[in-house]
Coordinates of C-alpha atoms in Angstrom, one line a residue:
M22 CA 2.8 -28.8 25.2
D23 CA 0.7 -26.0 23.9
I24 CA -2.2 -26.7 21.8
L25 CA -0.8 -24.6 19.0
D26 CA 2.2 -27.0 18.8
K27 CA 0.0 -29.7 17.5
I28 CA -1.7 -27.7 14.9
N29 CA -0.3 -27.4 11.4
T30 CA -3.6 -27.3 9.3
P31 CA -7.3 -26.6 9.9
E32 CA -7.8 -30.4 10.0
D33 CA -5.6 -30.4 13.1
L34 CA -7.7 -27.4 14.5
K35 CA -10.9 -29.3 14.1
K36 CA -9.7 -32.0 16.6
V37 CA -9.4 -29.4 19.4
P38 CA -12.4 -29.6 21.9
E39 CA -14.4 -26.5 21.8
D40 CA -13.8 -25.8 25.4
A41 CA -10.1 -25.4 24.6
L42 CA -10.5 -22.8 21.8
I43 CA -10.1 -19.9 24.2
Q44 CA -6.7 -21.2 25.3
L45 CA -5.6 -21.7 21.6
C46 CA -6.5 -18.1 20.8
N47 CA -4.4 -16.9 23.7
E48 CA -1.5 -19.0 22.3
I49 CA -1.9 -17.6 18.8
R50 CA -2.2 -14.1 20.0
R51 CA 1.1 -14.7 22.1
K52 CA 2.8 -16.0 19.0
I53 CA 1.9 -13.0 16.9
I54 CA 3.1 -10.6 19.6
D55 CA 6.3 -12.5 20.2
D56 CA 7.3 -12.9 16.5
C57 CA 6.3 -9.3 15.5
A58 CA 8.4 -7.9 18.3
E59 CA 11.5 -9.4 16.6
N60 CA 10.4 -9.3 13.0
P61 CA 7.9 -6.3 12.6
G62 CA 4.7 -6.3 10.7
H63 CA 1.1 -5.3 10.8
L64 CA 0.4 -6.1 14.5
G65 CA -3.0 -4.3 15.6
A66 CA -5.2 -5.7 12.9
S67 CA -4.2 -9.3 13.1
L68 CA -4.5 -9.3 17.0
G69 CA -8.1 -8.2 16.5
V70 CA -9.2 -11.2 14.5
V71 CA -7.7 -14.1 16.3
E72 CA -11.0 -15.5 17.6
L73 CA -12.7 -14.9 14.4
T74 CA -9.9 -16.6 12.5
V75 CA -10.1 -19.8 14.8
A76 CA -13.8 -19.9 14.5
L77 CA -13.8 -19.6 10.7
H78 CA -11.3 -22.4 10.3
Y79 CA -13.0 -24.6 12.9
V80 CA -16.3 -24.4 11.1
L81 CA -15.4 -24.0 7.3
N82 CA -14.0 -26.7 5.2
T83 CA -10.9 -24.8 4.0
P84 CA -9.3 -24.8 1.5
Y85 CA -12.4 -26.2 -0.4
D86 CA -14.5 -23.4 1.1
N87 CA -13.1 -19.9 -0.1
L88 CA -11.9 -17.6 2.7
I89 CA -10.8 -14.2 1.6
W90 CA -9.2 -11.6 4.0
D91 CA -9.6 -7.9 3.3
V92 CA -7.5 -6.0 4.2
G93 CA -4.7 -8.6 3.9
H94 CA -2.7 -7.5 6.8
Q95 CA -5.3 -9.1 9.2
S96 CA -4.3 -12.5 8.1
Y97 CA -1.5 -13.4 10.5
A98 CA -3.5 -15.9 12.6
H99 CA -4.9 -17.4 9.3
K100 CA -1.3 -18.0 8.1
I101 CA -0.3 -19.5 11.4
L102 CA -3.1 -22.0 11.3
T103 CA -2.6 -23.0 7.6
G104 CA 0.9 -24.5 7.5
R105 CA 3.0 -21.4 7.9
K106 CA 3.5 -21.4 11.6
E107 CA 7.3 -21.8 11.4
Q108 CA 7.8 -19.6 8.4
F109 CA 5.8 -16.8 10.1
K110 CA 9.0 -15.8 11.9
N111 CA 10.5 -14.8 8.5
K112 CA 7.4 -13.0 7.1
R113 CA 8.0 -10.0 4.9
Q114 CA 11.7 -10.8 4.6
L115 CA 13.5 -11.6 1.4
G116 CA 12.7 -15.2 0.6
G117 CA 10.1 -15.5 3.4
I118 CA 6.3 -15.6 3.3
S119 CA 4.3 -12.5 2.4
G120 CA 2.6 -10.3 5.0
F121 CA -0.5 -10.6 2.9
P122 CA -2.6 -13.4 1.5
K123 CA -1.0 -14.8 -1.8
M124 CA -2.5 -17.4 -4.0
S125 CA 0.8 -18.8 -5.2
E126 CA 2.0 -19.1 -1.5
S127 CA -0.8 -21.4 -0.1
E128 CA -3.9 -23.2 -1.3
Y129 CA -5.6 -21.7 1.7
D130 CA -5.0 -18.1 0.4
S131 CA -8.1 -18.1 -1.9
F132 CA -7.4 -14.6 -3.2
G133 CA -4.5 -12.1 -2.9
T134 CA -5.4 -9.1 -1.0
G135 CA -2.9 -6.3 -0.5
H136 CA -5.1 -3.3 -1.4
S137 CA -8.5 -2.9 0.4
S138 CA -12.1 -3.3 -0.5
T139 CA -11.7 -6.2 -3.1
S140 CA -12.9 -9.2 -1.0
I141 CA -16.7 -9.0 -1.6
S142 CA -16.4 -8.8 -5.4
A143 CA -13.9 -11.7 -5.4
A144 CA -16.1 -13.7 -3.0
L145 CA -19.2 -13.1 -5.0
G146 CA -17.4 -14.2 -8.2
M147 CA -16.3 -17.4 -6.4
A148 CA -19.8 -18.0 -5.1
I149 CA -21.3 -17.8 -8.7
A150 CA -18.4 -19.9 -9.9
A151 CA -19.3 -22.6 -7.4
D152 CA -23.0 -22.6 -8.5
L153 CA -22.0 -22.7 -12.3
N154 CA -19.6 -25.6 -11.5
G155 CA -22.2 -27.5 -9.6
E156 CA -20.4 -27.2 -6.2
E157 CA -23.6 -26.8 -4.0
G158 CA -22.0 -27.0 -0.6
R159 CA -19.0 -24.8 -1.4
Q160 CA -18.8 -21.7 0.8
S161 CA -17.5 -18.3 -0.1
V162 CA -16.6 -16.0 2.8
A163 CA -15.3 -12.4 2.7
V164 CA -13.8 -11.0 5.9
I165 CA -13.8 -7.2 5.4
G166 CA -12.4 -4.9 8.1
D167 CA -9.8 -2.4 9.2
G168 CA -11.5 0.4 7.3
S169 CA -12.0 -1.6 4.0
M170 CA -15.8 -1.1 4.1
T171 CA -15.3 2.6 3.4
G172 CA -13.9 1.8 -0.1
G173 CA -16.3 2.5 -2.9
M174 CA -15.6 -0.9 -4.5
A175 CA -17.1 -2.7 -1.5
F176 CA -20.4 -0.9 -1.9
E177 CA -20.4 -1.8 -5.7
A178 CA -20.0 -5.4 -4.7
L179 CA -22.7 -5.2 -2.0
N180 CA -25.2 -3.7 -4.5
N181 CA -24.5 -6.5 -6.9
A182 CA -24.4 -9.3 -4.3
G183 CA -27.9 -8.5 -3.2
V184 CA -29.4 -9.4 -6.5
H185 CA -27.8 -12.9 -6.6
K186 CA -28.9 -15.7 -4.3
N187 CA -25.6 -17.4 -4.0
N188 CA -24.1 -18.8 -0.9
L189 CA -22.0 -15.8 0.1
L190 CA -21.3 -14.8 3.6
I191 CA -19.7 -11.3 4.3
I192 CA -18.2 -10.8 7.8
L193 CA -17.9 -7.2 8.7
N194 CA -14.9 -6.9 11.1
D195 CA -15.9 -3.6 12.7
N196 CA -13.0 -2.2 14.8
N197 CA -13.7 1.5 14.0
M198 CA -10.2 1.8 12.7
A199 CA -8.2 1.8 9.6
I200 CA -4.7 3.0 10.3
D201 CA -6.3 6.2 11.7
P202 CA -9.8 6.2 13.1
N203 CA -12.5 5.6 10.5
V204 CA -14.5 8.6 9.2
G205 CA -17.7 9.1 7.3
G206 CA -21.4 8.3 7.3
L207 CA -21.0 4.6 7.3
N208 CA -18.8 4.7 10.4
D209 CA -21.5 6.7 12.2
Y210 CA -24.2 4.2 11.1
L211 CA -22.3 1.3 12.3
L212 CA -21.7 2.9 15.6
D213 CA -25.5 3.5 15.9
V214 CA -26.1 -0.2 15.2
A215 CA -23.3 -1.4 17.6
T216 CA -24.5 0.8 20.5
S217 CA -28.2 0.4 20.3
K218 CA -28.9 -1.7 23.5
T219 CA -32.7 -2.1 22.8
Y220 CA -31.9 -3.2 19.2
N221 CA -29.3 -5.7 20.4
K222 CA -31.8 -7.3 22.8
L223 CA -34.3 -7.7 20.1
K224 CA -31.7 -9.1 17.7
N225 CA -30.9 -11.8 20.4
D226 CA -34.5 -12.7 20.6
V227 CA -35.1 -12.8 16.8
W228 CA -31.8 -14.7 16.4
H229 CA -33.1 -17.4 18.6
I230 CA -36.2 -17.9 16.4
L231 CA -34.3 -17.6 13.1
G232 CA -31.9 -20.2 14.3
K233 CA -34.6 -22.8 14.1
F234 CA -35.3 -22.2 10.3
N235 CA -35.5 -25.9 9.6
R236 CA -38.5 -26.2 11.8
I237 CA -40.5 -23.1 10.5
S238 CA -42.5 -22.9 7.3
P239 CA -41.4 -20.6 4.5
G240 CA -44.4 -18.5 5.1
M241 CA -43.8 -18.1 8.8
R242 CA -40.1 -17.4 8.1
R243 CA -40.9 -14.5 5.8
F244 CA -43.4 -13.1 8.3
I245 CA -40.8 -13.2 11.1
Q246 CA -38.1 -11.5 8.9
N247 CA -40.6 -8.8 8.0
I248 CA -41.3 -8.1 11.7
D249 CA -37.6 -8.2 12.4
N250 CA -36.9 -5.7 9.7
S251 CA -39.7 -3.4 10.6
I252 CA -38.6 -3.2 14.4
K253 CA -35.0 -2.8 13.4
S254 CA -36.0 0.3 11.4
I255 CA -38.1 1.8 14.2
L256 CA -35.3 1.2 16.9
L257 CA -32.4 2.4 14.7
K258 CA -34.5 5.3 13.3
Q259 CA -33.3 4.2 9.8
S260 CA -33.5 1.2 7.5
N261 CA -30.9 -1.4 7.6
L262 CA -28.4 -0.4 4.9
F263 CA -27.3 -4.0 4.0
E264 CA -30.8 -5.4 4.1
A265 CA -31.9 -2.7 1.8
M266 CA -29.2 -4.0 -0.7
G267 CA -30.8 -7.5 -0.5
L268 CA -28.4 -9.1 2.1
R269 CA -29.6 -10.8 5.3
Y270 CA -28.0 -8.9 8.2
F271 CA -27.0 -10.6 11.5
G272 CA -25.4 -8.8 14.4
P273 CA -23.7 -7.1 15.8
V274 CA -21.9 -9.8 17.8
D275 CA -18.8 -10.0 19.9
G276 CA -15.9 -10.8 17.7
H277 CA -13.8 -12.0 20.7
D278 CA -16.2 -14.7 21.9
V279 CA -14.8 -17.6 20.0
N280 CA -17.3 -20.1 21.3
H281 CA -20.3 -17.9 20.3
L282 CA -18.8 -17.3 16.9
V283 CA -18.5 -21.0 16.3
K284 CA -22.2 -21.5 17.0
I285 CA -23.2 -18.5 14.9
L286 CA -21.1 -19.6 12.0
R287 CA -22.6 -23.0 12.1
D288 CA -26.1 -21.5 12.2
L289 CA -25.3 -19.2 9.2
Q290 CA -24.3 -22.2 7.2
K291 CA -27.9 -23.4 7.1
I292 CA -29.2 -20.0 5.9
K293 CA -29.0 -19.8 2.1
G294 CA -28.3 -16.6 0.0
P295 CA -26.2 -13.6 0.7
K296 CA -25.6 -12.8 4.3
L297 CA -23.6 -10.3 6.3
L298 CA -22.4 -10.9 9.9
H299 CA -21.4 -7.8 11.8
C300 CA -18.6 -8.5 14.4
I301 CA -17.5 -5.9 16.8
T302 CA -13.7 -6.3 17.6
V303 CA -10.9 -4.4 19.1
K304 CA -7.8 -3.5 17.1
G305 CA -4.8 -4.6 19.0
K306 CA -6.8 -6.9 21.2
G307 CA -4.8 -8.6 24.1
F308 CA -1.8 -6.3 24.0
Q309 CA -2.4 -3.2 26.2
Q310 CA -0.3 -0.7 24.3
A311 CA -1.8 -1.8 21.0
E312 CA -5.3 -1.3 22.3
A313 CA -4.5 2.1 23.7
D314 CA -2.7 3.5 20.7
K315 CA -4.2 1.8 17.7
T316 CA -2.6 4.1 15.0
T317 CA 1.1 3.7 16.3
W318 CA 0.6 -0.1 16.8
H319 CA -1.0 -0.6 13.3
A320 CA 2.7 -1.5 12.3
P321 CA 4.9 -0.4 15.2
G322 CA 8.3 -1.8 14.1
K323 CA 10.3 -3.6 16.8
Y324 CA 9.2 -3.4 20.3
N325 CA 9.9 -5.1 23.7
K326 CA 7.2 -7.7 23.9
L327 CA 7.2 -7.7 27.8
T328 CA 7.1 -3.9 28.3
G329 CA 5.6 -2.7 25.1
E330 CA 8.4 -0.2 24.7
L331 CA 9.1 0.7 21.0
I332 CA 12.8 0.1 20.0
H333 CA 14.4 2.7 17.9
E334 CA 17.5 1.4 16.3
N335 CA 20.0 4.1 15.4
P336 CA 17.5 6.8 14.5
P337 CA 18.5 8.6 11.2
L338 CA 19.7 12.1 11.2
T339 CA 17.6 12.9 8.1
P340 CA 13.8 13.2 8.0
K341 CA 11.3 11.0 6.3
F342 CA 10.1 12.3 2.9
Q343 CA 6.5 12.1 4.3
D344 CA 7.3 14.4 7.2
V345 CA 9.0 16.8 4.8
F346 CA 5.8 16.8 2.9
G347 CA 3.7 17.4 6.0
H348 CA 5.7 20.3 7.4
T349 CA 6.1 22.0 4.0
L350 CA 2.4 21.7 3.3
L351 CA 1.6 23.4 6.5
E352 CA 4.2 26.1 5.7
L353 CA 2.6 26.7 2.3
A354 CA -1.0 26.7 3.7
R355 CA -0.1 29.3 6.2
K356 CA 0.9 31.7 3.4
N357 CA -1.8 30.6 0.8
P358 CA -5.4 30.3 2.1
K359 CA -6.4 28.5 -1.1
I360 CA -4.4 25.3 -0.2
V361 CA -6.3 22.4 1.2
G362 CA -5.0 18.8 2.0
I363 CA -6.8 15.5 1.1
T364 CA -5.9 11.9 1.8
P365 CA -7.8 8.5 1.5
A366 CA -7.5 7.3 5.1
M367 CA -3.7 8.0 5.5
P368 CA -3.4 11.2 7.5
T369 CA -0.7 9.7 9.7
G370 CA 0.9 7.5 6.9
C371 CA 1.4 10.5 4.7
S372 CA 1.9 13.1 7.5
L373 CA -1.1 15.2 6.5
N374 CA -1.9 15.0 10.2
I375 CA 0.7 17.8 10.7
M376 CA -1.5 20.3 8.9
M377 CA -4.7 18.7 10.1
K378 CA -3.8 19.4 13.7
E379 CA -3.4 23.2 13.2
M380 CA -6.0 23.6 10.3
P381 CA -8.6 20.8 10.6
D382 CA -11.2 22.7 8.6
R383 CA -8.7 22.7 5.6
C384 CA -7.9 19.0 5.7
F385 CA -10.0 16.1 4.5
D386 CA -9.7 12.4 5.2
V387 CA -12.2 10.9 2.8
G388 CA -11.8 7.2 3.9
I389 CA -10.3 4.4 1.8
A390 CA -11.7 5.9 -1.4
E391 CA -8.9 7.0 -3.7
Q392 CA -11.3 7.5 -6.7
H393 CA -13.4 9.9 -4.6
A394 CA -10.3 11.6 -3.2
V395 CA -9.2 12.7 -6.7
T396 CA -12.5 13.8 -8.1
F397 CA -13.3 15.6 -4.8
S398 CA -10.0 17.4 -5.2
A399 CA -11.0 18.2 -8.8
G400 CA -14.3 19.7 -7.5
L401 CA -12.3 21.9 -5.1
A402 CA -9.9 23.0 -7.8
A403 CA -12.7 23.8 -10.2
K404 CA -13.8 26.5 -7.6
G405 CA -10.4 28.0 -7.2
L406 CA -8.9 26.1 -4.4
I407 CA -5.5 24.3 -4.6
P408 CA -5.9 20.7 -3.3
Y409 CA -2.7 18.6 -2.4
C410 CA -4.1 15.2 -2.7
N411 CA -1.7 12.8 -1.1
I412 CA -2.1 9.1 -2.1
Y413 CA 0.4 6.3 -2.0
S414 CA 1.7 5.5 -5.4
S415 CA 0.3 2.0 -5.5
F416 CA -3.0 3.1 -4.4
M417 CA -3.2 5.8 -7.0
Q418 CA -3.5 3.1 -9.5
R419 CA -7.2 2.8 -8.4
A420 CA -7.9 6.4 -9.4
Y421 CA -6.3 6.5 -12.8
D422 CA -9.5 7.2 -14.7
Q423 CA -10.4 10.0 -12.3
V424 CA -6.9 11.7 -12.9
I425 CA -7.4 11.5 -16.7
H426 CA -11.2 12.4 -16.9
D427 CA -11.6 14.8 -13.9
V428 CA -8.3 16.5 -13.5
A429 CA -6.1 16.3 -16.7
L430 CA -8.9 16.6 -19.3
Q431 CA -10.1 19.7 -17.5
G432 CA -6.6 21.1 -16.8
L433 CA -7.3 21.6 -13.1
N434 CA -4.6 22.6 -10.6
V435 CA -4.7 19.4 -8.6
V436 CA -1.4 18.6 -6.9
L437 CA -1.1 14.8 -6.7
C438 CA 1.5 13.9 -4.1
L439 CA 2.6 10.2 -4.6
D440 CA 4.0 8.9 -1.4
R441 CA 5.8 5.5 -1.3
S442 CA 6.9 5.7 -5.0
G443 CA 9.4 3.0 -6.2
L444 CA 10.3 0.0 -4.1
V445 CA 8.7 0.2 -0.7
G446 CA 10.3 -2.8 0.9
S447 CA 8.7 -5.5 3.1
D448 CA 5.0 -4.7 2.0
G449 CA 6.0 -6.4 -1.3
A450 CA 4.4 -6.5 -4.8
T451 CA 1.0 -5.1 -3.9
H452 CA 2.5 -1.9 -2.5
H453 CA 5.5 -1.3 -4.6
G454 CA 5.1 2.2 -6.4
A455 CA 6.5 0.8 -9.6
F456 CA 4.2 2.1 -12.3
D457 CA 3.4 5.8 -11.6
L458 CA 6.1 7.2 -14.0
A459 CA 4.9 5.0 -16.8
Y460 CA 1.1 5.2 -16.3
F461 CA 1.1 9.0 -16.0
R462 CA 3.7 9.8 -18.8
C463 CA 1.1 9.1 -21.5
V464 CA -1.5 11.4 -20.1
P465 CA -1.5 14.8 -21.9
G466 CA -1.1 18.0 -19.8
I467 CA 0.3 16.7 -16.7
T468 CA 3.6 17.7 -15.1
I469 CA 5.5 14.9 -13.5
A470 CA 8.2 15.8 -11.1
A471 CA 10.4 13.7 -8.9
P472 CA 12.8 15.3 -6.3
R473 CA 16.2 13.8 -5.7
N474 CA 16.2 15.2 -2.1
E475 CA 14.2 17.0 0.6
Q476 CA 15.0 20.5 -0.7
E477 CA 13.8 19.7 -4.1
L478 CA 10.6 18.2 -2.7
R479 CA 9.9 21.5 -0.8
N480 CA 10.6 23.7 -3.9
M481 CA 8.5 21.4 -6.2
M482 CA 5.6 21.6 -3.7
Y483 CA 6.0 25.4 -3.7
T484 CA 6.1 25.6 -7.5
A485 CA 2.9 23.5 -7.9
Q486 CA 0.7 26.1 -6.2
L487 CA 1.9 29.0 -8.3
P488 CA -0.5 30.4 -10.9
D489 CA -1.3 28.4 -14.1
K490 CA 0.5 25.2 -13.1
G491 CA -2.3 22.8 -14.0
P492 CA -2.3 19.1 -13.0
F493 CA 1.0 18.4 -11.1
V494 CA 2.3 15.1 -10.0
I495 CA 5.1 14.9 -7.4
R496 CA 6.4 11.4 -6.5
Y497 CA 8.8 10.6 -3.8
P498 CA 10.0 7.4 -2.0
R499 CA 9.3 5.8 1.3
G500 CA 11.8 6.3 4.1
N501 CA 14.4 8.9 4.9
G502 CA 16.1 11.5 2.7
S503 CA 19.7 12.6 2.5
M504 CA 19.7 16.1 4.0
Q505 CA 20.1 17.0 7.7
H506 CA 19.4 20.7 7.0
W507 CA 16.4 20.5 4.8
Q508 CA 14.3 23.5 5.8
T509 CA 15.7 25.8 3.2
P510 CA 14.0 28.9 1.7
L511 CA 11.3 27.9 -0.8
E512 CA 12.2 28.6 -4.4
E513 CA 10.4 28.3 -7.7
V514 CA 11.6 25.4 -9.9
E515 CA 11.6 25.9 -13.6
I516 CA 9.3 23.2 -14.9
G517 CA 10.8 20.8 -17.5
K518 CA 14.4 21.7 -16.6
G519 CA 17.1 19.1 -15.5
S520 CA 20.6 19.8 -14.3
C521 CA 24.0 18.5 -14.7
L522 CA 25.4 17.3 -11.3
I523 CA 28.8 15.9 -12.4
E524 CA 30.8 16.7 -15.5
G525 CA 32.2 13.8 -17.5
N526 CA 33.3 12.8 -21.0
Q527 CA 32.7 9.1 -21.7
I528 CA 29.3 8.1 -20.3
A529 CA 26.2 10.0 -19.4
V530 CA 24.0 8.8 -16.6
I531 CA 20.5 10.3 -16.6
T532 CA 18.5 9.8 -13.3
I533 CA 15.2 10.8 -11.9
G534 CA 14.4 11.3 -8.2
T535 CA 16.5 9.7 -5.5
A536 CA 18.2 7.3 -7.9
A537 CA 20.6 10.2 -8.2
I538 CA 22.0 9.5 -4.7
A539 CA 23.2 5.9 -5.6
A540 CA 24.4 7.0 -9.0
E541 CA 26.5 9.8 -7.6
K542 CA 28.2 7.4 -5.0
A543 CA 28.9 4.9 -7.9
I544 CA 30.3 7.5 -10.1
G545 CA 32.6 8.8 -7.3
K546 CA 34.4 5.4 -7.4
S547 CA 34.9 5.6 -11.1
P548 CA 37.9 7.2 -12.9
E549 CA 37.7 11.0 -12.7
N550 CA 35.8 12.9 -15.3
S551 CA 34.8 9.7 -17.0
I552 CA 31.2 9.8 -16.2
A553 CA 28.7 12.6 -16.3
L554 CA 25.5 12.7 -14.1
Y555 CA 22.4 14.5 -15.1
D556 CA 19.2 14.9 -12.9
I557 CA 16.3 15.1 -15.3
R558 CA 14.0 16.2 -12.4
F559 CA 10.9 16.2 -14.7
L560 CA 9.7 13.3 -16.7
K561 CA 7.1 15.4 -18.2
P562 CA 7.7 17.8 -19.9
L563 CA 11.1 16.3 -20.7
D564 CA 14.1 18.8 -20.8
E565 CA 14.8 18.3 -24.5
E566 CA 17.5 20.9 -24.6
L567 CA 19.4 18.9 -22.0
L568 CA 18.9 15.6 -24.0
H569 CA 20.1 17.2 -27.2
T570 CA 23.2 18.3 -25.3
I571 CA 23.7 14.8 -24.0
F572 CA 23.2 12.8 -27.2
R573 CA 25.5 15.3 -29.2
K574 CA 28.3 14.6 -26.8
F575 CA 27.8 11.0 -25.7
T576 CA 27.6 7.6 -27.5
K577 CA 27.1 5.8 -24.2
V578 CA 24.1 6.6 -22.0
M579 CA 22.6 5.0 -18.9
T580 CA 19.2 5.9 -17.4
I581 CA 18.3 5.0 -13.7
E582 CA 14.9 5.2 -12.2
D583 CA 13.1 3.8 -9.1
G584 CA 10.4 2.7 -11.3
T585 CA 9.5 0.2 -14.0
V586 CA 11.8 0.4 -17.0
T587 CA 9.0 -0.4 -19.2
G588 CA 7.4 2.9 -20.1
G589 CA 9.3 5.1 -17.6
L590 CA 12.4 7.4 -17.9
G591 CA 14.4 4.9 -19.9
S592 CA 11.6 4.4 -22.5
A593 CA 11.2 8.2 -22.8
V594 CA 14.9 8.7 -23.5
L595 CA 14.9 5.9 -26.1
E596 CA 11.9 7.6 -27.8
F597 CA 13.6 10.9 -27.8
M598 CA 16.8 9.3 -29.3
A599 CA 14.7 7.5 -32.1
D600 CA 12.6 10.7 -32.9
H601 CA 15.7 12.9 -33.3
H602 CA 17.8 10.2 -35.1
Y603 CA 20.6 9.9 -32.5
H604 CA 22.6 6.7 -32.3
A605 CA 24.0 5.7 -28.9
Q606 CA 24.3 2.7 -26.7
V607 CA 21.6 3.0 -24.0
S608 CA 21.5 1.0 -20.9
R609 CA 18.4 1.2 -18.8
L610 CA 18.4 0.5 -15.0
G611 CA 15.2 0.3 -12.9
I612 CA 12.5 -2.2 -11.9
P613 CA 12.3 -5.0 -14.4
D614 CA 9.2 -6.0 -16.2
Q615 CA 8.0 -8.4 -13.3
F616 CA 6.5 -8.2 -9.9
I617 CA 9.0 -7.9 -7.2
E618 CA 8.8 -9.7 -3.9
H619 CA 9.2 -8.4 -0.4
G620 CA 12.4 -7.5 1.4
S621 CA 14.3 -4.5 2.5
Q622 CA 14.5 -1.6 0.1
Q623 CA 18.2 -2.0 -0.3
Q624 CA 18.0 -5.8 -0.9
L625 CA 15.3 -5.2 -3.6
R626 CA 17.2 -2.5 -5.4
K627 CA 20.2 -4.8 -5.5
L628 CA 17.9 -7.6 -6.8
C629 CA 16.7 -5.3 -9.5
G630 CA 20.2 -4.1 -10.3
Y631 CA 20.2 -0.5 -9.4
D632 CA 21.9 -0.1 -6.0
E633 CA 25.1 1.6 -5.8
E634 CA 27.2 -1.5 -6.3
S635 CA 25.2 -2.7 -9.4
I636 CA 25.4 0.8 -10.9
Y637 CA 29.2 0.8 -10.5
D638 CA 29.6 -2.7 -12.0
R639 CA 27.5 -1.8 -15.0
L640 CA 29.3 1.5 -15.5
Q641 CA 32.7 -0.3 -15.5
K642 CA 31.5 -2.7 -18.2
M643 CA 30.4 0.2 -20.3
L644 CA 33.7 2.0 -19.8
N645 CA 35.5 -1.1 -20.9

């Protein structure tokens, strides 16, 4: 029997002899590889923290001790060790466990982490709460990695953590990767630290002394620390960033030596105050293909667990919207030298890498820093360039103030391309792009566009870079479009103008974006000429002329959107109806006023009531 078979909780783990932990790590890694081959997920990051996960649960008293994973997709081994071993096979599926830590799912998930760079703030809050509650022995540990340390919020938290003397441990899981390789000054700094052989030898010597704190007087302890810090500065030719912020720095250490990690974590428990342990890990550790191609194997889909061959099941004939964006941006940039591309650590995820390959000097990966990405784009636009800033819809939530204050208020021509809008599928509630239509609709001076197909995406991108267009939002979904022949000539789109796709005389259906595709199919099964279909195309400015036409003719109206019904297209239509004193029966379909779980996109649209079948059923009830 495998060791893992006997482990259902961290209490079971603590009964395993230390000399058997390496074997246990191998078994956990094999389970992750085997289960993700059949039911895909975020593979690379979780393979890289198996040893660290085992060591943490072996030493800490979880769930009493707070353990926070950031980013959340590195938590698979954690889930396996905390009572979800059998459920792990159904992760990210409708009704199954989440692919991220989720407080409502397990007491071992101290904090939900789907977006990055939040762990240090949360852990600091928990550490202070423990002090205020008189829980002196309670540990708070933040494991931050896979690019999360490049996020500005992490630095805000570090700056604050250093002024408190709470029992906080930050573990920097340094694998030099997010989805794509890490970029920026922090990454260069960490590489310097990790590769300085002289410093590492010194660190080992000093570590031996500091490990005997309980036998050294406070005065001698401070003396040793001062010598340590001074020599570090000389050898690294710079001060230690973390210690300058008031945190004790330890490392770098081998993040795959589980026995050494156990010893280090036990030693660190004896050292009070805020601390940072720098662990060097390999993303995809233990699976040859994942180690060799870390970007592809971040979330590879299905694969053969023996050969590492990726399995492509019935590849679609139509392109992904993200690839249409990538190819179209390059096409536009070739013609317009003012166009530049910006993304916060997602060049492959949003397909900016297509332009980046040909025009690297005009593309900027700014790291996991959405706020900076938007204001950086505003600075470019202020000097006459035309930035296409591509940020996933759910991540754009983090840069809301920057859009209002730095872009919209100043009327700058920044093109905000929101990938993964609407229901994204198995990543679940933290990643659904549910709110962008609602949260941008109230901002003055912004154009909000949503293409129903690839051709419209191209034309909207073309229109956004024409003179005097101002702040311009284009939102589009995750996944494939509906057109095989999508590379059509670029044409200007008249801003604020929708169109009638199907004539009818009993019900008017108003859609925005790709919701038109399902609506068109549902209407096709309805009695002929009974239902009209209108694609509004722009949520802002609204096509009021078209809406007047609709409300003068119809007393039954349905709106459909791949976004929240609270504040989105349906709300805009109701406001228009009230403002102009029309009277009609209006039915609104979209994402309801609740957080939607994980599952396939089709399953979730059905759950929310705006898939083809649900639209058809609702239309028949309105007809009758």
